[in-house]
Amino acid sequence: MAAFDCVIRGGEVFVSQALVRCDIGIRDGRIVALGEHLDAGDEEIDASGRWVLPGGVDAHCHLDQPMSDGAVMADNFETGTRSAVCGGTTTVIPFACQFKGQSVWAAIEDYHQRASQQSYADYAFHLIVSDPTPTVLQDELPRAIAEGYTSFKIYMTYEDMKLNDRQILETLMVAKSAGAIVMVHAENADCIDWLTELLESAGHTTPEYHAKARPSAVEREATHRAITFSELVDVPILIVHVSGAEAIEQIDWARRRGLNIFAETCPQYVFLTSDHLHDPEGCGHKFICSPPPRDQANQKVVWNGLRTGTFQVFSSDHAPFNLDDPKGKALHGKNASFSKIPNGIPGLETRLPLLFSAGVTQGQLSLARFVNLTSTYPARLYGLFPQKGVIAIGADADFAIWDPHATWTIANADLHHAVDYTPYEGITVTGRVTETVIRGRVVQRDGRLLVEKGSGQFLRCHAPDFDLM
Ligand code: DUC
Ligand code: ZN
Ligand code: ZN
């Protein structure tokens, strides 16, 4: 019998925050040896000339999420996670969304059915809390947290989701007492509604007005308010999809005051600008997401935040809607006002290569920062570490094996999601994940799936680790 089920040999492996040349011995899906000249495995993977990094953890993506307006996401768990693993992501954390009037457990059960036997990647769930009734607060959430759903997202905007200030405070209290992390979508709903009405009544309905209806000030105000609630309740929070300088200023200010505020940003805030919404060929709806992409000056500030530690998490916020689909971006017709276009863009497969290329290859980010932002810190914050997010003895054998020198051009035709476009079409990147390994099994090689759907496992999350720095 061979010493290992699998040995990954000859690569440069990311261990203890740096690349070292060593072999990896895997048994029963976990890393059991790191060293030179390991004995043979039943299976051998030759990683020479390549970098072996922890598999990516995409901690913010929407898959098969029912929408209250009737829109239908293009990706389910099969197609979304197929795309994720082909981009080097081995764990996804999508959302089980509670609709108003629904119990949290009904939402959790629904999402288990959607994911069961479908996923290529391992997966956990965040909850979306849209109806914090006394039963939800006193009974359902504490029980859900105890059973491994230790993070939930709340919204300060979107009619069907938003909580008022009192509800936010009460939800934060539950997170504090039961040991969860709350992710906050920070945009001021009334300001957006008011601006939208003004713009639409003046006849301004094309996609570029989406950004004008959701300017930085509405994000700044809500970010500040969320920080204030976190301070009052004395519980850490994470601000999701931070788009630019004004929200960053609030987050940095809060940290200087000693508050434990975490922050996430996404590819759309460093690779897109609001100019993309202004498309003379009428394709601006491709780029409608909230908060909207800002301008180049804001992109620079977000890059700076990625480099210097404002951000702990870099997620895709994959929210996939087809363009020419009456259930997708064209839900209300191709010429509908910006306010009627489903929000969200795809990005599960392109998240890692985009950041690797513009960050690591081009010298804007250290490799350690890249790995922390895309794998280790999300695993820690969301209670999956050290099973996920690290290459260490005892951790799951989840790897993205990179050719750091491969140069390629992103084309939707080559991606593995079920969405009919990518907002990153035509961008040339250097660095490509050639193989993805989950619990010791090669799940994709050069874009070819080697396992059946359903090989991904559900993960229960532990308490968040707030001690990242
Ligand atoms: N904004 C969100 O808050 N969620 C999904 C997509 C989007 O654009
Ligand atoms: Zn959001
Ligand atoms: Zn989202």
Short mmCIF file of C-alpha atoms and ligand atoms in Angstrom, two decimals:
data_model
loop_
_atom_site.label_atom_id
_atom_site.label_comp_id
_atom_site.label_asym_id
_atom_site.label_seq_id
_atom_site.Cartn_x
_atom_site.Cartn_y
_atom_site.Cartn_z
CA MET A 1 0.00 0.00 0.00
CA ALA A 2 1.33 3.44 -0.87
CA ALA A 3 2.15 5.83 1.96
CA PHE A 4 -0.32 8.42 0.68
CA ASP A 5 -3.51 8.51 -1.35
CA CYS A 6 -1.99 11.33 -3.32
CA VAL A 7 1.27 13.26 -3.44
CA ILE A 8 1.64 16.66 -5.06
CA ARG A 9 5.29 16.82 -6.01
CA GLY A 10 7.79 19.43 -7.03
CA GLY A 11 5.71 22.59 -6.71
CA GLU A 12 6.36 25.76 -4.80
CA VAL A 13 3.86 25.55 -1.97
CA PHE A 14 2.36 28.44 0.04
CA VAL A 15 3.17 27.50 3.64
CA SER A 16 3.54 29.91 6.57
CA GLN A 17 2.86 32.95 4.38
CA ALA A 18 5.55 32.18 1.80
CA LEU A 19 6.37 29.87 -1.09
CA VAL A 20 8.60 26.89 -0.22
CA ARG A 21 9.59 23.99 -2.41
CA CYS A 22 8.10 20.85 -0.92
CA ASP A 23 5.84 17.87 -1.58
CA ILE A 24 2.38 17.46 -0.09
CA GLY A 25 1.20 14.08 1.20
CA ILE A 26 -2.57 13.56 1.33
CA ARG A 27 -4.54 10.85 3.10
CA ASP A 28 -8.33 10.64 3.51
CA GLY A 29 -8.75 14.07 1.97
CA ARG A 30 -6.46 15.87 4.38
CA ILE A 31 -2.88 17.08 4.36
CA VAL A 32 -0.79 14.67 6.43
CA ALA A 33 2.76 15.52 5.32
CA LEU A 34 4.71 18.47 3.98
CA GLY A 35 8.32 17.71 3.18
CA GLU A 36 11.01 16.84 0.69
CA HIS A 37 11.15 13.54 -1.20
CA LEU A 38 7.93 12.11 0.25
CA ASP A 39 7.21 8.43 -0.42
CA ALA A 40 4.97 7.50 -3.31
CA GLY A 41 1.25 8.09 -3.38
CA ASP A 42 -1.43 6.04 -5.14
CA GLU A 43 -1.83 9.12 -7.28
CA GLU A 44 0.92 11.59 -8.12
CA ILE A 45 0.45 15.15 -9.31
CA ASP A 46 3.45 16.82 -10.88
CA ALA A 47 3.36 20.50 -9.87
CA SER A 48 6.86 21.40 -11.03
CA GLY A 49 7.12 24.93 -12.34
CA ARG A 50 3.85 25.82 -10.63
CA TRP A 51 2.62 27.38 -7.42
CA VAL A 52 0.37 25.47 -5.04
CA LEU A 53 -1.85 27.91 -3.14
CA PRO A 54 -4.75 27.26 -0.76
CA GLY A 55 -8.00 26.82 -2.69
CA GLY A 56 -9.98 30.03 -2.91
CA VAL A 57 -12.83 30.73 -0.50
CA ASP A 58 -15.48 32.89 -2.16
CA ALA A 59 -17.41 34.24 0.80
CA HIS A 60 -19.99 36.26 -1.10
CA CYS A 61 -21.87 34.77 -4.03
CA HIS A 62 -25.51 34.28 -4.94
CA LEU A 63 -26.54 30.96 -6.48
CA ASP A 64 -30.05 29.84 -7.40
CA GLN A 65 -31.43 32.52 -5.09
CA PRO A 66 -35.15 33.14 -5.66
CA MET A 67 -35.87 36.81 -6.27
CA SER A 68 -39.03 38.51 -5.07
CA ASP A 69 -39.48 40.35 -8.40
CA GLY A 70 -39.57 37.06 -10.34
CA ALA A 71 -36.09 37.33 -11.84
CA VAL A 72 -34.25 34.01 -12.12
CA MET A 73 -30.53 33.59 -11.58
CA ALA A 74 -28.65 32.05 -14.48
CA ASP A 75 -26.49 29.91 -12.21
CA ASN A 76 -27.62 27.15 -9.94
CA PHE A 77 -25.30 25.24 -7.62
CA GLU A 78 -24.11 23.00 -10.44
CA THR A 79 -23.14 25.67 -12.94
CA GLY A 80 -22.00 28.25 -10.39
CA THR A 81 -19.68 25.91 -8.53
CA ARG A 82 -18.44 24.40 -11.81
CA SER A 83 -17.33 27.89 -12.70
CA ALA A 84 -15.91 28.50 -9.23
CA VAL A 85 -13.67 25.43 -9.24
CA CYS A 86 -12.42 26.19 -12.75
CA GLY A 87 -11.24 29.54 -11.38
CA GLY A 88 -9.45 27.98 -8.39
CA THR A 89 -12.15 28.41 -5.75
CA THR A 90 -12.74 25.33 -3.62
CA THR A 91 -15.25 26.66 -1.06
CA VAL A 92 -18.21 28.96 -1.68
CA ILE A 93 -20.47 30.64 0.85
CA PRO A 94 -23.70 31.65 -0.87
CA PHE A 95 -26.79 32.94 0.89
CA ALA A 96 -29.86 31.21 2.25
CA CYS A 97 -32.31 34.09 2.03
CA GLN A 98 -35.22 34.48 4.41
CA PHE A 99 -38.16 36.20 2.75
CA LYS A 100 -40.41 38.37 4.88
CA GLY A 101 -42.91 36.12 6.63
CA GLN A 102 -40.73 33.06 6.20
CA SER A 103 -38.97 31.20 8.98
CA VAL A 104 -35.19 31.08 8.86
CA TRP A 105 -35.39 27.28 8.91
CA ALA A 106 -37.64 27.15 5.86
CA ALA A 107 -35.00 29.19 4.02
CA ILE A 108 -32.20 26.91 5.21
CA GLU A 109 -34.07 23.77 4.15
CA ASP A 110 -34.90 25.27 0.77
CA TYR A 111 -31.23 26.06 0.10
CA HIS A 112 -30.10 22.62 1.16
CA GLN A 113 -32.43 21.18 -1.44
CA ARG A 114 -31.08 23.51 -4.07
CA ALA A 115 -27.47 22.60 -3.27
CA SER A 116 -27.78 18.93 -2.44
CA GLN A 117 -26.01 16.63 -4.93
CA GLN A 118 -25.32 19.62 -7.18
CA SER A 119 -22.16 21.29 -5.98
CA TYR A 120 -18.62 20.76 -7.23
CA ALA A 121 -17.19 22.97 -4.48
CA ASP A 122 -17.57 22.57 -0.74
CA TYR A 123 -20.13 25.04 0.56
CA ALA A 124 -21.49 26.70 3.67
CA PHE A 125 -24.37 29.16 3.94
CA HIS A 126 -24.70 32.68 5.19
CA LEU A 127 -28.24 33.59 6.13
CA ILE A 128 -30.00 36.71 4.87
CA VAL A 129 -32.22 38.04 7.65
CA SER A 130 -35.03 40.14 6.22
CA ASP A 131 -37.69 39.61 8.88
CA PRO A 132 -36.28 39.69 12.43
CA THR A 133 -39.47 38.85 14.31
CA PRO A 134 -39.27 38.03 18.02
CA THR A 135 -39.34 34.30 17.14
CA VAL A 136 -36.53 34.73 14.65
CA LEU A 137 -34.42 36.73 17.11
CA GLN A 138 -35.03 34.73 20.24
CA ASP A 139 -35.31 31.23 18.87
CA GLU A 140 -34.49 30.64 15.21
CA LEU A 141 -31.26 32.60 14.86
CA PRO A 142 -29.61 31.35 18.06
CA ARG A 143 -30.46 27.78 17.05
CA ALA A 144 -29.21 28.31 13.50
CA ILE A 145 -25.95 29.76 14.82
CA ALA A 146 -25.51 26.75 17.12
CA GLU A 147 -26.00 24.47 14.12
CA GLY A 148 -23.32 26.02 11.94
CA TYR A 149 -24.88 29.06 10.24
CA THR A 150 -22.73 31.63 12.00
CA SER A 151 -22.94 34.58 9.63
CA PHE A 152 -25.80 36.60 8.30
CA LYS A 153 -26.27 39.44 5.91
CA ILE A 154 -28.62 42.32 6.52
CA TYR A 155 -29.65 45.02 4.08
CA MET A 156 -30.10 48.74 4.64
CA THR A 157 -31.68 49.03 1.19
CA TYR A 158 -33.91 47.03 -1.22
CA GLU A 159 -37.62 47.20 -0.38
CA ASP A 160 -38.05 43.47 0.14
CA MET A 161 -34.97 43.02 2.35
CA LYS A 162 -34.19 46.19 4.26
CA LEU A 163 -34.23 46.42 8.04
CA ASN A 164 -34.90 49.61 9.94
CA ASP A 165 -32.38 50.92 12.47
CA ARG A 166 -34.10 49.31 15.44
CA GLN A 167 -34.22 45.93 13.67
CA ILE A 168 -30.52 46.20 12.84
CA LEU A 169 -29.65 46.86 16.47
CA GLU A 170 -31.73 43.90 17.61
CA THR A 171 -30.17 41.60 15.04
CA LEU A 172 -26.67 42.71 16.07
CA MET A 173 -27.53 41.87 19.67
CA VAL A 174 -28.29 38.28 18.67
CA ALA A 175 -24.99 38.04 16.81
CA LYS A 176 -23.21 39.28 19.89
CA SER A 177 -24.85 36.91 22.33
CA ALA A 178 -24.85 33.80 20.13
CA GLY A 179 -21.47 34.29 18.42
CA ALA A 180 -22.10 35.24 14.81
CA ILE A 181 -20.83 37.84 12.35
CA VAL A 182 -23.21 40.24 10.62
CA MET A 183 -22.44 41.35 7.06
CA VAL A 184 -24.00 44.70 6.22
CA HIS A 185 -25.13 45.95 2.81
CA ALA A 186 -24.68 49.64 3.49
CA GLU A 187 -26.67 52.01 1.26
CA ASN A 188 -29.32 54.49 2.42
CA ALA A 189 -32.68 53.28 1.04
CA ASP A 190 -34.64 56.53 1.30
CA CYS A 191 -31.93 58.56 -0.39
CA ILE A 192 -31.82 56.05 -3.26
CA ASP A 193 -35.61 56.08 -3.65
CA TRP A 194 -35.71 59.85 -3.63
CA LEU A 195 -32.87 60.20 -6.15
CA THR A 196 -34.40 57.52 -8.38
CA GLU A 197 -37.73 59.32 -8.47
CA LEU A 198 -36.07 62.62 -9.33
CA LEU A 199 -34.02 61.05 -12.12
CA GLU A 200 -36.87 59.05 -13.60
CA SER A 201 -39.28 61.96 -13.54
CA ALA A 202 -36.71 63.96 -15.51
CA GLY A 203 -36.61 61.14 -18.08
CA HIS A 204 -33.20 59.82 -17.01
CA THR A 205 -33.72 56.08 -17.15
CA THR A 206 -30.69 54.60 -18.96
CA PRO A 207 -28.20 52.44 -17.03
CA GLU A 208 -25.67 55.21 -16.32
CA TYR A 209 -28.27 56.78 -14.03
CA HIS A 210 -28.06 53.71 -11.80
CA ALA A 211 -24.77 55.13 -10.50
CA LYS A 212 -26.26 58.60 -10.11
CA ALA A 213 -29.10 57.19 -8.02
CA ARG A 214 -26.61 55.47 -5.70
CA PRO A 215 -23.76 57.97 -5.26
CA SER A 216 -20.92 57.46 -2.79
CA ALA A 217 -22.65 59.67 -0.24
CA VAL A 218 -25.51 57.18 0.25
CA GLU A 219 -22.99 54.41 0.84
CA ARG A 220 -20.90 56.62 3.13
CA GLU A 221 -23.89 57.56 5.29
CA ALA A 222 -25.09 53.98 5.67
CA THR A 223 -21.56 52.75 6.39
CA HIS A 224 -21.22 55.33 9.13
CA ARG A 225 -24.62 54.38 10.58
CA ALA A 226 -23.76 50.66 10.56
CA ILE A 227 -20.49 51.43 12.33
CA THR A 228 -22.39 53.42 14.95
CA PHE A 229 -24.71 50.45 15.56
CA SER A 230 -21.73 48.14 15.87
CA GLU A 231 -20.24 50.51 18.45
CA LEU A 232 -23.51 50.78 20.41
CA VAL A 233 -24.01 47.02 20.54
CA ASP A 234 -20.28 46.40 20.94
CA VAL A 235 -20.07 43.67 18.33
CA PRO A 236 -17.84 43.45 15.23
CA ILE A 237 -19.48 43.72 11.79
CA LEU A 238 -18.29 43.35 8.22
CA ILE A 239 -19.25 45.88 5.56
CA VAL A 240 -19.72 44.00 2.28
CA HIS A 241 -18.92 45.16 -1.27
CA VAL A 242 -17.27 48.47 -0.35
CA SER A 243 -17.01 50.49 -3.56
CA GLY A 244 -14.73 53.43 -2.92
CA ALA A 245 -13.01 56.17 -0.97
CA GLU A 246 -15.90 57.57 1.03
CA ALA A 247 -16.93 54.29 2.67
CA ILE A 248 -13.26 53.42 3.18
CA GLU A 249 -12.76 56.70 5.02
CA GLN A 250 -15.51 55.70 7.45
CA ILE A 251 -14.04 52.23 7.98
CA ASP A 252 -10.51 53.54 8.54
CA TRP A 253 -11.91 56.19 10.92
CA ALA A 254 -13.76 53.52 12.90
CA ARG A 255 -10.62 51.39 13.18
CA ARG A 256 -8.62 54.35 14.42
CA ARG A 257 -11.24 54.63 17.16
CA GLY A 258 -10.52 51.04 18.09
CA LEU A 259 -13.71 49.54 16.65
CA ASN A 260 -13.63 46.07 15.17
CA ILE A 261 -14.98 46.77 11.69
CA PHE A 262 -14.15 44.38 8.86
CA ALA A 263 -14.54 45.10 5.18
CA GLU A 264 -14.94 43.31 1.88
CA THR A 265 -14.49 44.54 -1.66
CA CYS A 266 -15.04 42.87 -5.02
CA PRO A 267 -13.57 42.81 -8.55
CA GLN A 268 -16.14 45.28 -9.90
CA TYR A 269 -14.67 48.05 -7.74
CA VAL A 270 -11.14 47.64 -9.07
CA PHE A 271 -11.74 46.47 -12.65
CA LEU A 272 -14.88 48.40 -13.68
CA THR A 273 -15.91 52.05 -13.50
CA SER A 274 -19.25 53.81 -13.84
CA ASP A 275 -18.22 54.59 -17.44
CA HIS A 276 -19.07 50.96 -18.23
CA LEU A 277 -22.71 51.74 -17.40
CA HIS A 278 -22.68 54.40 -20.11
CA ASP A 279 -22.56 52.11 -23.12
CA PRO A 280 -23.55 53.69 -26.45
CA GLU A 281 -24.44 50.21 -27.74
CA GLY A 282 -27.02 49.81 -25.00
CA CYS A 283 -25.21 47.18 -22.96
CA GLY A 284 -24.77 49.22 -19.79
CA HIS A 285 -27.15 46.87 -17.96
CA LYS A 286 -24.34 44.27 -17.99
CA PHE A 287 -22.61 46.29 -15.31
CA ILE A 288 -25.54 47.15 -13.04
CA CYS A 289 -24.70 46.09 -9.52
CA SER A 290 -25.04 47.75 -6.16
CA PRO A 291 -23.18 49.65 -4.96
CA PRO A 292 -22.24 50.69 -8.50
CA PRO A 293 -18.66 50.80 -9.79
CA ARG A 294 -17.17 54.28 -9.22
CA ASP A 295 -14.33 56.09 -11.04
CA GLN A 296 -10.60 55.56 -11.45
CA ALA A 297 -9.71 57.69 -8.44
CA ASN A 298 -11.91 55.44 -6.29
CA GLN A 299 -10.36 52.34 -7.83
CA LYS A 300 -6.96 53.58 -6.68
CA VAL A 301 -8.20 54.04 -3.14
CA VAL A 302 -9.70 50.54 -3.13
CA TRP A 303 -6.37 49.11 -4.36
CA ASN A 304 -4.67 50.96 -1.57
CA GLY A 305 -7.12 49.44 0.91
CA LEU A 306 -6.38 45.97 -0.43
CA ARG A 307 -2.64 46.58 0.00
CA THR A 308 -2.71 48.19 3.39
CA GLY A 309 -5.27 46.15 5.29
CA THR A 310 -8.53 48.10 5.12
CA PHE A 311 -9.96 44.98 3.45
CA GLN A 312 -9.84 41.49 4.85
CA VAL A 313 -12.01 39.83 2.20
CA PHE A 314 -12.08 39.93 -1.59
CA SER A 315 -15.23 38.19 -2.86
CA SER A 316 -16.96 38.01 -6.22
CA ASP A 317 -20.52 39.00 -5.20
CA HIS A 318 -21.43 36.73 -8.12
CA ALA A 319 -25.10 37.55 -8.85
CA PRO A 320 -25.76 36.05 -12.27
CA PHE A 321 -28.49 37.31 -14.61
CA ASN A 322 -28.55 36.68 -18.33
CA LEU A 323 -28.61 39.71 -20.58
CA ASP A 324 -31.16 38.81 -23.23
CA ASP A 325 -33.47 36.99 -20.91
CA PRO A 326 -36.97 38.08 -19.88
CA LYS A 327 -36.19 36.47 -16.53
CA GLY A 328 -32.79 38.15 -16.31
CA LYS A 329 -31.54 41.67 -16.99
CA ALA A 330 -34.43 42.14 -19.45
CA LEU A 331 -37.08 41.30 -16.82
CA HIS A 332 -39.02 44.47 -17.61
CA GLY A 333 -37.93 44.70 -21.24
CA LYS A 334 -34.69 45.81 -22.82
CA ASN A 335 -35.45 49.49 -22.45
CA ALA A 336 -36.69 49.41 -18.88
CA SER A 337 -35.52 52.05 -16.47
CA PHE A 338 -32.29 51.33 -14.59
CA SER A 339 -34.29 50.87 -11.37
CA LYS A 340 -36.07 47.83 -12.84
CA ILE A 341 -32.97 45.95 -13.96
CA PRO A 342 -31.92 43.06 -11.68
CA ASN A 343 -28.76 44.00 -9.80
CA GLY A 344 -25.65 41.91 -10.03
CA ILE A 345 -22.84 40.66 -12.23
CA PRO A 346 -21.11 37.30 -12.55
CA GLY A 347 -17.56 36.76 -11.29
CA LEU A 348 -16.95 33.44 -9.52
CA GLU A 349 -14.44 32.17 -12.09
CA THR A 350 -12.65 35.42 -12.79
CA ARG A 351 -12.20 36.64 -9.18
CA LEU A 352 -8.86 34.94 -8.53
CA PRO A 353 -7.16 35.40 -11.91
CA LEU A 354 -8.08 39.09 -12.07
CA LEU A 355 -6.68 39.84 -8.62
CA PHE A 356 -3.65 37.60 -9.08
CA SER A 357 -2.74 39.27 -12.35
CA ALA A 358 -3.30 42.92 -11.49
CA GLY A 359 -2.16 42.36 -7.90
CA VAL A 360 0.59 39.75 -7.65
CA THR A 361 1.91 39.65 -11.23
CA GLN A 362 1.97 43.41 -11.57
CA GLY A 363 3.50 43.92 -8.12
CA GLN A 364 0.58 45.73 -6.46
CA LEU A 365 -0.06 43.00 -3.85
CA SER A 366 2.21 40.54 -2.10
CA LEU A 367 1.36 36.88 -2.63
CA ALA A 368 0.62 36.58 1.09
CA ARG A 369 -1.87 39.44 0.92
CA PHE A 370 -3.52 37.83 -2.12
CA VAL A 371 -3.92 34.48 -0.34
CA ASN A 372 -5.16 36.09 2.87
CA LEU A 373 -7.79 38.18 1.07
CA THR A 374 -9.10 35.41 -1.13
CA SER A 375 -8.83 32.36 1.11
CA THR A 376 -7.35 32.51 4.63
CA TYR A 377 -9.16 35.53 6.08
CA PRO A 378 -12.62 34.61 4.76
CA ALA A 379 -12.10 31.09 6.15
CA ARG A 380 -11.15 32.54 9.52
CA LEU A 381 -13.85 35.21 9.70
CA TYR A 382 -16.58 32.77 8.75
CA GLY A 383 -15.49 29.96 11.04
CA LEU A 384 -14.06 27.49 8.52
CA PHE A 385 -10.39 27.72 9.54
CA PRO A 386 -8.19 25.67 9.82
CA GLN A 387 -10.17 23.11 7.84
CA LYS A 388 -10.20 25.58 4.95
CA GLY A 389 -8.03 28.50 3.89
CA VAL A 390 -4.57 27.17 4.70
CA ILE A 391 -1.98 24.61 3.66
CA ALA A 392 -1.04 22.92 6.93
CA ILE A 393 -1.01 19.45 8.45
CA GLY A 394 -4.59 18.46 9.26
CA ALA A 395 -6.26 20.93 6.90
CA ASP A 396 -8.42 19.73 4.03
CA ALA A 397 -6.31 19.10 0.93
CA ASP A 398 -7.83 21.96 -1.08
CA PHE A 399 -5.49 23.61 -3.58
CA ALA A 400 -5.41 25.89 -6.55
CA ILE A 401 -2.36 24.95 -8.62
CA TRP A 402 -1.23 27.98 -10.59
CA ASP A 403 0.92 28.52 -13.63
CA PRO A 404 2.00 32.00 -12.56
CA HIS A 405 3.35 32.84 -16.01
CA ALA A 406 0.46 31.76 -18.24
CA THR A 407 -1.03 34.72 -20.07
CA TRP A 408 -4.58 34.45 -21.37
CA THR A 409 -7.53 36.61 -22.31
CA ILE A 410 -10.85 36.34 -20.50
CA ALA A 411 -13.64 35.31 -22.89
CA ASN A 412 -17.12 34.30 -21.83
CA ALA A 413 -17.04 31.43 -24.30
CA ASP A 414 -14.27 29.83 -22.20
CA LEU A 415 -15.91 30.27 -18.79
CA HIS A 416 -17.95 27.58 -17.10
CA HIS A 417 -20.88 29.52 -15.66
CA ALA A 418 -24.29 29.59 -17.34
CA VAL A 419 -24.37 33.37 -17.78
CA ASP A 420 -24.40 34.79 -21.31
CA TYR A 421 -21.69 37.37 -20.66
CA THR A 422 -18.79 38.33 -18.45
CA PRO A 423 -18.19 41.97 -17.56
CA TYR A 424 -14.45 41.25 -17.91
CA GLU A 425 -14.53 40.12 -21.56
CA GLY A 426 -11.24 40.86 -23.34
CA ILE A 427 -9.10 41.55 -20.27
CA THR A 428 -5.71 39.84 -20.59
CA VAL A 429 -4.32 38.36 -17.38
CA THR A 430 -1.14 36.59 -16.35
CA GLY A 431 -1.55 33.66 -13.97
CA ARG A 432 -3.90 30.72 -14.49
CA VAL A 433 -5.21 27.95 -12.27
CA THR A 434 -4.36 24.78 -14.16
CA GLU A 435 -5.70 22.30 -11.57
CA THR A 436 -8.06 22.55 -8.63
CA VAL A 437 -7.92 19.95 -5.87
CA ILE A 438 -10.66 19.48 -3.25
CA ARG A 439 -10.07 17.10 -0.34
CA GLY A 440 -7.33 15.41 -2.33
CA ARG A 441 -9.28 14.92 -5.57
CA VAL A 442 -8.45 16.78 -8.75
CA VAL A 443 -11.79 18.35 -9.66
CA GLN A 444 -10.66 20.18 -12.79
CA ARG A 445 -7.61 20.18 -15.02
CA ASP A 446 -7.21 22.82 -17.73
CA GLY A 447 -10.91 23.61 -17.55
CA ARG A 448 -12.08 19.99 -17.84
CA LEU A 449 -14.20 18.71 -14.94
CA LEU A 450 -12.90 15.38 -13.61
CA VAL A 451 -15.52 14.65 -10.94
CA GLU A 452 -19.29 14.39 -10.87
CA LYS A 453 -21.48 17.20 -9.62
CA GLY A 454 -22.45 16.59 -6.01
CA SER A 455 -18.89 15.87 -4.88
CA GLY A 456 -18.89 19.15 -2.92
CA GLN A 457 -19.76 18.82 0.77
CA PHE A 458 -21.79 21.03 3.06
CA LEU A 459 -19.76 22.72 5.81
CA ARG A 460 -21.00 23.86 9.20
CA CYS A 461 -19.28 27.04 10.33
CA HIS A 462 -17.80 27.61 13.77
CA ALA A 463 -17.75 30.93 15.59
CA PRO A 464 -16.09 33.74 13.65
CA ASP A 465 -12.43 34.48 14.34
CA PHE A 466 -12.24 38.26 14.78
CA ASP A 467 -8.55 38.24 15.63
CA LEU A 468 -7.12 38.50 12.14
CA MET A 469 -4.48 41.17 12.47
N1 DUC B 1 -25.93 43.79 -5.03
C1 DUC B 1 -26.28 43.08 -3.98
O1 DUC B 1 -26.43 43.59 -2.90
N2 DUC B 1 -26.49 41.77 -4.11
C2 DUC B 1 -26.42 41.09 -5.33
C3 DUC B 1 -25.89 41.85 -6.43
C4 DUC B 1 -25.75 43.29 -6.24
O2 DUC B 1 -25.44 43.99 -7.15
ZN ZN B 2 -25.41 43.43 -1.02
ZN ZN B 3 -24.38 40.20 -2.83
#
